[in-house]
């Protein structure tokens, strides 16, 4: 990047941070304060931590009428390539959410795990215990390669799935930062002491350099018939090409991204574009080349437009691909004709192909918790404690219990039923495919509710779909509390994005494959008007769909104007 460009101040914070140390260790030792300085809070993201406050508590007052002030707490995100979590690691995370968190454990939309409500005094112990299970929070957030996603289905008879995971693991290993800041700050040595944090010895950081990336970089690996990890919404998506039962390479998709900044019209969501075909053993090299192109040419003066998708939009594919090839040192082949054709949710009982089964359990909005009627948290603990099976997180925020012997199935079903866990096959299709981001009260950026109101919206939608005879339709709905799009709301059949307090932008026309952007159908829809707004669209779909046409395809074919015209006059309240 030319020197004369004015860098965003975040760049200086990273550059001066002594490889992501900042003064985190000093502030950690400072017991008086319950939070970190702004600069350190930014650096903490690279360590997997978000400094947040309980926004429900902001309005609370002292007896004298003054505000209580922010109740600081931290979100601790574990980075898990392919979402693979051994039994002891899941049990540890469940223990930690009880002991230090808000008694819930959240499966993220990118196959990670999140603890919420951890106070500063408990951060170190929390991170230490997670690392003892061989998982890490390092690299779960921040301006680096994030969690590398991969189809989690444990199809043991199929070597292709193992190769996908090996590719994801290899990319994660290659692109992890080399700084030793994380272990120095958070982990104890064998004598129970933290390593000496006062002496700084820089290590070679060959990929990231001193400033790390301009912003985050996301990757995922999938197969055409099962894009369950939604690879077209990431900076890098690798679509496995299988011939004669063997993986021969990947179609490389680049420049996807869901985030939008409301105040910046220059920001937009995108679906990744097909760039090239590469062999299996080239995938890591291509991922590294892409990250290095982004490092050197991404926008470091404006974080709003710092993602790879804006570089691709500015350059165009020809220049972009040529530059990646320069970094790679060789030309890449033209893409294979294959595209995304299907998506699976992997829920319910499924055969692994090795005589054992796996069970996909639906977790509402990924929030593992106990409620009065559904004690999924206790059920999972009991099942995993009893059978010690490995688990995997899905990109739809659900959990797979793996390697189950047929003799164990009845007992597992009984434990789940005893805890009120509804089998996935008894869930409606729309609920199985729904997602909502955390939003209020923990996310500092949320404008509206999301996770807390989604179950109510689904209740209404289920009734409406049944009433119209559409209950069996495959319709995906994703909701977020702000335009940042963490639950990927710009590509499903129905997207709901928090716009202003209590009101949402309603997107239609995406699809469950994640291969098409939805369009803005109505803006500023009040929460209570969401389902009444969708109701006539569903009726129109029922009457005018082509044979076998899916809801998203119908909305895309009609387009916003024709759909609105078909519905007749609407008081849109805009
Ligand atoms: Fe927070 Fe917005 Fe992400 Fe939801 S989409 S978790 S409100 S930043």
Coordinates of C-alpha atoms and ligand atoms in Angstrom, one line a residue:
X1 CA 0.0 0.0 0.0
X2 CA 1.5 3.4 -0.9
X3 CA 3.0 5.2 2.1
X4 CA 1.1 8.4 1.4
X5 CA -2.3 6.8 2.1
X6 CA -3.6 7.7 5.5
X7 CA -3.8 4.6 7.5
X8 CA -6.7 3.8 9.8
X9 CA -5.6 4.1 13.4
X10 CA -6.2 0.4 14.0
X11 CA -3.2 -0.2 11.7
X12 CA -0.9 1.6 14.1
X13 CA -2.3 -0.2 17.1
X14 CA -1.5 -3.5 15.5
X15 CA 1.9 -2.4 14.3
X16 CA 2.9 -1.1 17.7
X17 CA 1.5 -4.0 19.6
X18 CA 4.6 -6.1 19.7
X19 CA 2.9 -8.9 17.8
X20 CA -0.5 -8.6 19.4
X21 CA 0.7 -8.2 23.0
X22 CA -0.1 -4.5 23.5
X23 CA -0.4 -4.0 27.2
X24 CA -2.9 -6.8 27.7
X25 CA -0.8 -8.6 30.3
X26 CA -0.4 -5.4 32.4
X27 CA -4.1 -4.7 32.2
X28 CA -4.9 -8.3 33.0
X29 CA -2.8 -8.0 36.2
X30 CA -4.5 -4.8 37.1
X31 CA -7.3 -6.1 39.3
X32 CA -9.1 -2.8 39.8
X33 CA -10.6 -2.3 36.4
X34 CA -13.2 -4.7 35.0
X35 CA -12.3 -4.0 31.4
X36 CA -9.4 -3.3 29.0
X37 CA -8.5 0.0 27.2
X38 CA -9.9 0.5 23.7
X39 CA -6.6 -0.4 22.0
X40 CA -6.2 -3.6 24.0
X41 CA -9.8 -4.5 23.4
X42 CA -9.1 -4.4 19.7
X43 CA -6.0 -6.6 20.1
X44 CA -7.9 -9.0 22.3
X45 CA -10.1 -10.0 19.3
X46 CA -7.1 -11.8 17.8
X47 CA -7.0 -13.8 21.0
X48 CA -10.7 -14.8 20.5
X49 CA -12.2 -12.3 23.0
X50 CA -14.7 -9.6 22.5
X51 CA -15.2 -7.0 25.2
X52 CA -18.9 -6.5 25.7
X53 CA -21.3 -5.2 28.2
X54 CA -24.8 -6.3 29.3
X55 CA -27.0 -3.9 27.3
X56 CA -30.1 -4.9 29.3
X57 CA -28.3 -3.6 32.4
X58 CA -27.3 -0.3 30.9
X59 CA -30.7 1.3 31.9
X60 CA -30.4 0.1 35.5
X61 CA -29.9 2.9 38.1
X62 CA -28.4 3.3 41.5
X63 CA -30.6 4.2 44.4
X64 CA -29.7 7.9 43.9
X65 CA -31.0 7.7 40.3
X66 CA -27.6 7.7 38.6
X67 CA -26.8 5.2 36.0
X68 CA -25.0 2.0 37.2
X69 CA -22.5 2.2 34.3
X70 CA -21.5 -0.6 31.9
X71 CA -21.4 -4.1 33.3
X72 CA -18.4 -5.3 31.3
X73 CA -18.0 -9.0 30.3
X74 CA -16.4 -10.9 27.6
X75 CA -17.4 -13.3 24.8
X76 CA -14.8 -16.1 24.5
X77 CA -14.8 -17.8 21.1
X78 CA -13.1 -21.0 20.4
X79 CA -11.7 -21.6 16.9
X80 CA -12.4 -25.1 15.6
X81 CA -11.5 -26.0 12.0
X82 CA -14.4 -28.1 10.7
X83 CA -16.2 -27.8 14.0
X84 CA -14.7 -31.0 15.5
X85 CA -14.9 -31.0 19.2
X86 CA -13.8 -34.0 21.3
X87 CA -16.0 -35.2 24.1
X88 CA -13.8 -33.8 26.9
X89 CA -13.6 -30.4 25.1
X90 CA -17.3 -30.1 24.9
X91 CA -17.7 -31.1 28.5
X92 CA -15.1 -28.5 29.5
X93 CA -16.9 -25.8 27.6
X94 CA -20.2 -26.8 29.2
X95 CA -18.5 -26.6 32.6
X96 CA -17.0 -23.2 31.9
X97 CA -20.4 -21.8 30.8
X98 CA -21.8 -22.8 34.2
X99 CA -18.9 -21.7 36.3
X100 CA -17.9 -18.4 34.6
X101 CA -20.4 -17.7 31.9
X102 CA -24.1 -17.1 31.6
X103 CA -25.0 -20.8 31.8
X104 CA -25.3 -21.1 28.1
X105 CA -22.9 -22.2 25.4
X106 CA -23.4 -21.0 21.9
X107 CA -22.6 -22.8 18.6
X108 CA -21.6 -20.1 16.2
X109 CA -22.6 -19.8 12.5
X110 CA -19.0 -20.7 11.6
X111 CA -18.6 -23.9 13.6
X112 CA -17.1 -22.4 16.7
X113 CA -18.2 -22.3 20.3
X114 CA -18.9 -19.1 22.3
X115 CA -19.0 -18.5 26.0
X116 CA -20.8 -15.3 27.0
X117 CA -20.7 -13.3 30.1
X118 CA -17.1 -14.1 31.3
X119 CA -15.8 -11.4 33.6
X120 CA -12.2 -10.2 33.3
X121 CA -11.0 -11.9 36.4
X122 CA -12.0 -15.3 35.0
X123 CA -10.6 -14.9 31.5
X124 CA -7.3 -16.5 32.1
X125 CA -8.7 -19.6 33.8
X126 CA -11.3 -19.9 31.1
X127 CA -8.7 -19.8 28.3
X128 CA -6.3 -22.0 30.1
X129 CA -8.9 -24.8 30.5
X130 CA -10.0 -24.5 26.9
X131 CA -6.4 -25.0 25.8
X132 CA -6.0 -28.0 28.1
X133 CA -8.5 -29.7 25.8
X134 CA -6.3 -29.0 22.8
X135 CA -8.6 -26.4 21.5
X136 CA -7.8 -22.7 21.3
X137 CA -9.4 -19.3 21.1
X138 CA -6.4 -17.8 19.3
X139 CA -7.4 -16.6 15.8
X140 CA -11.1 -17.0 16.4
X141 CA -11.6 -13.2 15.8
X142 CA -9.4 -10.3 14.6
X143 CA -7.6 -9.3 11.4
X144 CA -6.4 -12.7 10.5
X145 CA -7.6 -16.0 9.0
X146 CA -10.7 -17.0 11.0
X147 CA -12.0 -20.4 11.6
X148 CA -11.7 -22.6 8.5
X149 CA -15.0 -24.3 7.9
X150 CA -15.6 -27.7 6.4
X151 CA -18.6 -30.1 6.1
X152 CA -18.8 -31.8 9.5
X153 CA -20.7 -35.0 8.4
X154 CA -18.7 -38.0 9.6
X155 CA -19.1 -40.1 6.5
X156 CA -16.4 -42.6 7.4
X157 CA -16.9 -44.7 4.2
X158 CA -16.1 -41.7 2.1
X159 CA -12.3 -40.7 1.9
X160 CA -13.3 -37.5 0.2
X161 CA -14.8 -36.0 3.4
X162 CA -11.5 -36.8 5.2
X163 CA -9.6 -35.0 2.4
X164 CA -11.8 -32.0 2.8
X165 CA -11.1 -31.8 6.5
X166 CA -7.4 -32.4 5.9
X167 CA -7.4 -29.4 3.5
X168 CA -9.2 -27.3 6.0
X169 CA -6.8 -28.3 8.8
X170 CA -3.8 -27.6 6.5
X171 CA -5.0 -24.1 5.6
X172 CA -5.7 -23.3 9.3
X173 CA -2.2 -24.5 10.2
X174 CA -0.5 -22.5 7.4
X175 CA -2.4 -19.3 8.1
X176 CA -2.3 -19.2 11.9
X177 CA -0.2 -16.3 13.3
X178 CA 3.2 -17.3 14.6
X179 CA 3.4 -14.8 17.4
X180 CA 3.8 -16.3 20.8
X181 CA 1.8 -13.5 22.5
X182 CA -1.2 -15.8 23.2
X183 CA 0.7 -18.5 25.1
X184 CA 2.7 -15.9 27.0
X185 CA -0.3 -13.9 28.1
X186 CA -2.8 -16.7 28.8
X187 CA -1.2 -20.0 29.4
X188 CA 0.8 -21.2 32.3
X189 CA 4.0 -23.2 32.2
X190 CA 4.4 -26.5 33.9
X191 CA 5.2 -24.8 37.2
X192 CA 1.9 -22.9 37.1
X193 CA 3.5 -19.6 36.1
X194 CA 2.8 -17.5 33.2
X195 CA 5.8 -17.1 30.9
X196 CA 7.8 -13.9 31.3
X197 CA 5.7 -11.2 29.6
X198 CA 8.2 -8.4 30.1
X199 CA 10.8 -9.5 27.6
X200 CA 9.6 -9.3 24.1
X201 CA 11.4 -11.4 21.5
X202 CA 9.8 -11.0 18.1
X203 CA 9.3 -14.1 16.0
X204 CA 9.1 -14.3 12.2
X205 CA 5.5 -13.6 11.1
X206 CA 6.0 -14.6 7.5
X207 CA 2.4 -14.2 6.3
X208 CA 1.0 -11.4 8.4
X209 CA 3.9 -9.1 9.0
X210 CA 3.7 -6.3 11.6
X211 CA 0.2 -5.1 10.7
X212 CA -1.5 -8.4 10.2
X213 CA -4.4 -8.2 7.7
X214 CA -6.5 -5.1 6.8
X215 CA -9.5 -7.0 8.2
X216 CA -10.7 -10.6 8.7
X217 CA -10.4 -13.4 6.2
X218 CA -12.8 -16.3 6.1
X219 CA -12.5 -19.6 4.3
X220 CA -14.6 -22.8 3.9
X221 CA -14.4 -26.1 2.1
X222 CA -17.5 -28.0 0.7
X223 CA -18.8 -30.3 -2.0
X224 CA -21.2 -29.3 -4.8
X225 CA -24.0 -31.5 -3.5
X226 CA -23.6 -30.2 0.0
X227 CA -22.8 -26.6 0.7
X228 CA -23.7 -26.9 4.3
X229 CA -21.0 -24.5 5.3
X230 CA -22.1 -21.8 2.9
X231 CA -18.7 -21.3 1.2
X232 CA -20.0 -18.6 -1.2
X233 CA -20.3 -16.1 1.6
X234 CA -16.6 -16.2 2.4
X235 CA -13.4 -14.6 1.1
X236 CA -12.3 -18.0 0.0
X237 CA -14.5 -21.0 -0.8
X238 CA -13.1 -24.2 -2.1
X239 CA -15.6 -26.5 -3.8
X240 CA -14.3 -30.1 -4.0
X241 CA -14.4 -31.7 -7.5
X242 CA -14.8 -35.5 -7.3
X243 CA -14.2 -37.8 -10.2
X244 CA -14.5 -41.6 -10.1
X245 CA -15.0 -41.4 -6.4
X246 CA -11.8 -39.4 -5.7
X247 CA -11.1 -35.7 -5.0
X248 CA -9.2 -34.3 -7.9
X249 CA -9.1 -30.6 -6.9
X250 CA -11.1 -27.6 -6.1
X251 CA -13.0 -24.8 -7.8
X252 CA -11.7 -21.6 -6.1
X253 CA -14.4 -19.0 -5.3
X254 CA -13.3 -15.6 -4.0
X255 CA -14.7 -12.4 -2.6
X256 CA -17.9 -13.5 -0.9
X257 CA -18.9 -11.5 2.2
X258 CA -22.1 -10.6 4.1
X259 CA -21.2 -7.5 6.1
X260 CA -22.7 -4.1 5.3
X261 CA -22.1 -0.9 7.2
X262 CA -25.4 1.0 7.5
X263 CA -23.7 4.4 7.3
X264 CA -21.6 3.6 4.3
X265 CA -23.5 3.2 1.0
X266 CA -20.3 2.0 -0.6
X267 CA -20.6 -1.3 1.3
X268 CA -22.5 -4.3 0.0
X269 CA -23.0 -8.0 0.4
X270 CA -21.6 -10.3 -2.3
X271 CA -21.6 -14.0 -3.4
X272 CA -18.2 -15.3 -4.1
X273 CA -17.1 -15.6 -7.7
X274 CA -15.5 -18.6 -9.4
X275 CA -11.9 -17.8 -10.1
X276 CA -10.0 -21.0 -11.0
X277 CA -9.5 -24.8 -10.6
X278 CA -6.6 -26.0 -8.5
X279 CA -5.3 -29.5 -7.6
X280 CA -5.8 -30.9 -4.1
X281 CA -2.1 -30.2 -3.2
X282 CA -2.3 -26.6 -4.4
X283 CA -5.1 -25.5 -2.1
X284 CA -2.9 -24.3 0.7
X285 CA -0.6 -22.4 -1.7
X286 CA -3.6 -20.7 -3.2
X287 CA -5.1 -19.8 0.2
X288 CA -1.7 -18.3 1.3
X289 CA -1.4 -16.4 -2.0
X290 CA -4.9 -14.9 -1.6
X291 CA -4.2 -13.9 2.0
X292 CA -0.9 -12.3 0.9
X293 CA -2.6 -10.4 -1.9
X294 CA -5.2 -9.2 0.6
X295 CA -2.4 -8.2 3.1
X296 CA -0.6 -6.1 0.5
X297 CA -3.4 -4.6 -1.5
X298 CA -6.4 -4.5 0.9
X299 CA -7.7 -1.1 2.0
X300 CA -5.9 -0.2 5.2
X301 CA -7.3 3.4 5.3
X302 CA -11.0 2.5 5.6
X303 CA -12.0 -0.5 7.6
X304 CA -15.5 -0.4 6.1
X305 CA -14.2 -1.3 2.7
X306 CA -11.2 -3.4 3.8
X307 CA -12.6 -6.8 3.0
X308 CA -11.3 -8.8 0.0
X309 CA -14.6 -8.4 -1.8
X310 CA -14.0 -4.7 -2.3
X311 CA -10.5 -5.4 -3.7
X312 CA -12.1 -7.8 -6.2
X313 CA -14.8 -5.3 -7.1
X314 CA -12.2 -2.5 -7.7
X315 CA -9.8 -4.6 -9.7
X316 CA -12.2 -6.9 -11.6
X317 CA -11.5 -10.7 -11.9
X318 CA -8.9 -10.6 -14.6
X319 CA -6.5 -8.3 -12.7
X320 CA -7.3 -10.0 -9.4
X321 CA -6.6 -13.5 -10.7
X322 CA -3.4 -12.3 -12.4
X323 CA -2.1 -10.9 -9.2
X324 CA -2.9 -14.0 -7.2
X325 CA -1.0 -16.0 -9.9
X326 CA 2.0 -13.6 -9.5
X327 CA 2.0 -14.4 -5.8
X328 CA 1.5 -18.0 -6.5
X329 CA 4.3 -18.1 -9.0
X330 CA 2.3 -20.0 -11.6
X331 CA -0.9 -19.8 -13.6
X332 CA -4.1 -21.4 -12.4
X333 CA -6.4 -23.5 -14.6
X334 CA -9.8 -22.3 -15.7
X335 CA -12.6 -23.3 -13.3
X336 CA -14.3 -26.7 -13.6
X337 CA -18.0 -26.3 -14.6
X338 CA -19.3 -27.6 -11.3
X339 CA -21.3 -25.3 -9.0
X340 CA -23.1 -25.7 -5.7
X341 CA -26.2 -27.9 -6.3
X342 CA -27.4 -28.9 -2.8
X343 CA -27.3 -28.4 0.9
X344 CA -27.8 -30.8 3.8
X345 CA -28.6 -30.0 7.5
X346 CA -27.3 -33.4 8.7
X347 CA -29.9 -33.6 11.4
X348 CA -31.5 -36.8 12.8
X349 CA -30.1 -40.3 12.7
X350 CA -27.7 -41.0 9.8
X351 CA -25.5 -43.9 8.8
X352 CA -21.7 -43.1 8.9
X353 CA -21.0 -46.0 6.4
X354 CA -18.7 -47.8 8.9
X355 CA -21.5 -49.6 10.7
X356 CA -22.0 -46.8 13.2
X357 CA -24.3 -43.8 13.1
X358 CA -24.3 -40.1 13.8
X359 CA -27.1 -38.1 15.3
X360 CA -27.7 -34.4 14.4
X361 CA -29.5 -32.5 17.1
X362 CA -31.2 -29.3 16.4
X363 CA -30.2 -26.5 18.8
X364 CA -32.4 -23.4 18.5
X365 CA -30.2 -20.5 17.4
X366 CA -27.2 -22.5 18.5
X367 CA -27.8 -21.7 22.1
X368 CA -27.1 -24.8 24.2
X369 CA -29.2 -24.1 27.3
X370 CA -31.8 -25.5 29.6
X371 CA -35.3 -24.0 29.6
X372 CA -38.4 -25.2 31.4
X373 CA -39.4 -27.4 28.5
X374 CA -36.2 -28.2 26.7
X375 CA -33.1 -29.2 28.6
X376 CA -30.7 -29.7 25.7
X377 CA -27.7 -28.6 27.7
X378 CA -28.3 -31.2 30.4
X379 CA -29.2 -33.9 27.8
X380 CA -26.0 -33.3 25.8
X381 CA -23.9 -33.4 29.0
X382 CA -25.4 -36.7 30.1
X383 CA -25.1 -38.3 26.6
X384 CA -21.5 -37.2 26.1
X385 CA -20.5 -38.1 29.6
X386 CA -22.0 -41.5 29.2
X387 CA -20.7 -42.4 25.8
X388 CA -17.7 -40.0 25.3
X389 CA -18.4 -39.7 21.6
X390 CA -16.7 -37.0 19.5
X391 CA -19.0 -34.1 18.4
X392 CA -19.0 -31.7 15.5
X393 CA -20.6 -28.3 15.1
X394 CA -22.5 -27.4 12.0
X395 CA -22.7 -24.1 10.2
X396 CA -26.4 -24.0 10.9
X397 CA -25.5 -23.9 14.6
X398 CA -26.5 -27.5 15.4
X399 CA -24.5 -30.4 16.9
X400 CA -23.6 -33.8 15.5
X401 CA -22.9 -36.7 17.9
X402 CA -20.6 -39.1 16.1
X403 CA -19.4 -42.7 16.1
X404 CA -22.5 -44.1 17.8
X405 CA -22.9 -47.9 18.0
X406 CA -26.4 -49.2 17.1
X407 CA -26.6 -50.7 20.6
X408 CA -26.4 -47.2 22.1
X409 CA -29.1 -45.5 20.0
X410 CA -32.1 -46.4 22.2
X411 CA -30.4 -45.1 25.4
X412 CA -29.4 -41.9 23.7
X413 CA -33.0 -41.4 22.4
X414 CA -34.3 -42.0 25.8
X415 CA -32.0 -39.5 27.5
X416 CA -32.9 -36.8 24.9
X417 CA -36.6 -37.5 25.3
X418 CA -36.4 -37.4 29.1
X419 CA -34.9 -33.9 28.8
X420 CA -37.6 -32.7 26.4
X421 CA -35.3 -32.5 23.4
X422 CA -37.5 -32.7 20.3
X423 CA -36.2 -35.0 17.6
X424 CA -35.2 -33.1 14.5
X425 CA -37.6 -35.0 12.4
X426 CA -40.4 -33.6 14.5
X427 CA -39.2 -30.0 13.9
X428 CA -40.7 -28.0 11.0
X429 CA -38.6 -27.6 7.9
X430 CA -38.4 -23.9 8.3
X431 CA -37.3 -24.1 11.9
X432 CA -34.5 -26.6 11.0
X433 CA -33.2 -24.2 8.5
X434 CA -33.5 -21.1 10.6
X435 CA -30.6 -19.1 12.1
X436 CA -30.4 -15.9 14.2
X437 CA -27.4 -14.0 15.5
X438 CA -27.0 -13.3 19.3
X439 CA -27.7 -9.5 19.0
X440 CA -29.2 -8.1 22.3
X441 CA -28.2 -8.1 25.0
X442 CA -24.5 -9.0 24.5
X443 CA -23.6 -7.7 21.0
X444 CA -22.4 -4.1 21.2
X445 CA -23.4 -3.5 17.5
X446 CA -27.0 -4.8 17.6
X447 CA -29.8 -2.4 16.7
X448 CA -32.7 -4.8 17.2
X449 CA -33.4 -8.1 18.8
X450 CA -32.6 -11.2 16.9
X451 CA -32.1 -14.5 18.7
X452 CA -34.6 -13.6 21.4
X453 CA -37.4 -12.9 19.0
X454 CA -36.7 -15.6 16.3
X455 CA -38.6 -18.4 18.1
X456 CA -41.8 -16.3 18.2
X457 CA -41.4 -15.4 14.5
X458 CA -41.0 -19.1 13.7
X459 CA -44.1 -20.0 15.8
X460 CA -46.1 -17.6 13.7
X461 CA -44.6 -18.7 10.4
X462 CA -45.2 -22.3 11.1
X463 CA -48.9 -21.6 11.6
X464 CA -49.0 -19.5 8.5
X465 CA -47.3 -22.1 6.4
X466 CA -49.6 -24.8 7.7
X467 CA -52.7 -22.7 7.0
X468 CA -51.5 -22.2 3.4
X469 CA -50.6 -25.8 2.9
X470 CA -46.9 -24.9 2.6
X471 CA -45.5 -26.6 5.7
X472 CA -43.4 -29.0 3.7
X473 CA -41.6 -26.4 1.6
X474 CA -37.9 -25.9 2.1
X475 CA -37.6 -22.3 3.1
X476 CA -34.5 -20.9 4.8
X477 CA -34.8 -17.8 7.1
X478 CA -31.9 -16.0 8.7
X479 CA -32.1 -13.0 11.0
X480 CA -29.6 -10.5 12.4
X481 CA -29.8 -7.6 14.8
X482 CA -27.8 -5.3 12.5
X483 CA -26.5 -5.2 8.9
X484 CA -23.1 -6.8 9.8
X485 CA -24.8 -10.1 8.8
X486 CA -23.2 -12.6 11.2
X487 CA -26.0 -15.1 10.5
X488 CA -25.7 -14.6 6.8
X489 CA -29.0 -13.0 6.1
X490 CA -28.4 -11.7 2.5
X491 CA -28.5 -15.1 0.7
X492 CA -31.3 -17.3 2.2
X493 CA -34.9 -17.4 0.9
X494 CA -35.9 -14.9 3.6
X495 CA -33.5 -12.5 5.3
X496 CA -34.3 -10.2 8.2
X497 CA -31.8 -7.5 9.1
X498 CA -32.3 -5.1 12.0
X499 CA -32.5 -1.5 10.6
X500 CA -33.7 0.7 13.4
X501 CA -35.2 0.0 16.9
X502 CA -37.9 -2.7 16.5
X503 CA -37.8 -2.6 12.7
X504 CA -36.2 -4.8 10.0
X505 CA -35.3 -4.9 6.4
X506 CA -37.0 -7.9 4.8
X507 CA -35.0 -9.6 2.0
X508 CA -36.4 -12.1 -0.4
X509 CA -35.2 -14.1 -3.4
X510 CA -32.1 -15.8 -2.1
X511 CA -32.0 -19.6 -1.8
X512 CA -31.0 -22.4 0.5
X513 CA -27.9 -23.2 -1.5
X514 CA -26.4 -19.8 -0.6
X515 CA -25.7 -19.2 -4.3
X516 CA -27.8 -16.1 -4.9
X517 CA -28.2 -12.7 -3.2
X518 CA -31.6 -11.8 -1.9
X519 CA -33.1 -8.3 -2.7
X520 CA -34.5 -5.7 -0.4
X521 CA -38.2 -6.4 -0.5
X522 CA -39.5 -4.1 2.2
X523 CA -37.7 -1.8 4.6
X524 CA -38.5 -0.8 8.2
X525 CA -40.9 -3.6 8.8
X526 CA -42.0 -3.6 12.5
X527 CA -41.3 -6.9 14.3
X528 CA -45.0 -7.6 14.7
X529 CA -45.6 -7.0 10.9
X530 CA -43.0 -9.5 9.6
X531 CA -45.2 -12.5 9.3
X532 CA -48.3 -10.5 8.2
X533 CA -46.0 -9.0 5.5
X534 CA -44.8 -12.4 4.4
X535 CA -48.3 -13.9 4.4
X536 CA -49.6 -12.5 1.0
X537 CA -46.2 -13.3 -0.6
X538 CA -46.6 -16.9 0.5
X539 CA -50.2 -16.9 -0.9
X540 CA -48.9 -15.5 -4.2
X541 CA -46.2 -18.2 -4.2
X542 CA -48.8 -20.9 -3.6
X543 CA -51.0 -19.6 -6.5
X544 CA -48.4 -18.7 -9.1
X545 CA -45.4 -20.9 -8.6
X546 CA -44.2 -23.0 -11.5
X547 CA -44.1 -26.7 -11.1
X548 CA -41.8 -27.6 -8.2
X549 CA -40.5 -24.1 -7.9
X550 CA -38.9 -23.2 -4.6
X551 CA -40.0 -20.1 -2.7
X552 CA -36.7 -18.3 -3.1
X553 CA -36.6 -19.1 -6.8
X554 CA -40.2 -17.8 -7.2
X555 CA -39.4 -14.5 -5.5
X556 CA -36.2 -14.2 -7.6
X557 CA -38.2 -14.8 -10.8
X558 CA -40.9 -12.4 -9.9
X559 CA -38.5 -9.7 -8.7
X560 CA -39.5 -7.0 -6.2
X561 CA -41.7 -4.8 -8.4
X562 CA -43.7 -7.7 -10.0
X563 CA -44.2 -9.2 -6.5
X564 CA -45.4 -6.0 -5.1
X565 CA -47.7 -5.4 -8.1
X566 CA -49.1 -8.9 -7.6
X567 CA -49.8 -8.2 -4.0
X568 CA -51.7 -4.9 -4.6
X569 CA -51.4 -1.7 -2.6
X570 CA -49.5 -2.0 0.6
X571 CA -49.2 0.7 3.3
X572 CA -45.4 0.2 3.6
X573 CA -44.9 2.8 6.3
X574 CA -41.6 3.9 4.9
Ligands
LIG1 FE1 -24.1 -8.3 16.4 FE2 -24.9 -7.5 14.1 FE3 -23.3 -9.7 14.3 FE4 -25.9 -9.7 15.1 S1 -25.2 -9.4 13.0 S2 -24.1 -10.6 16.2 S3 -26.2 -7.7 15.9 S4 -22.7 -7.6 14.8

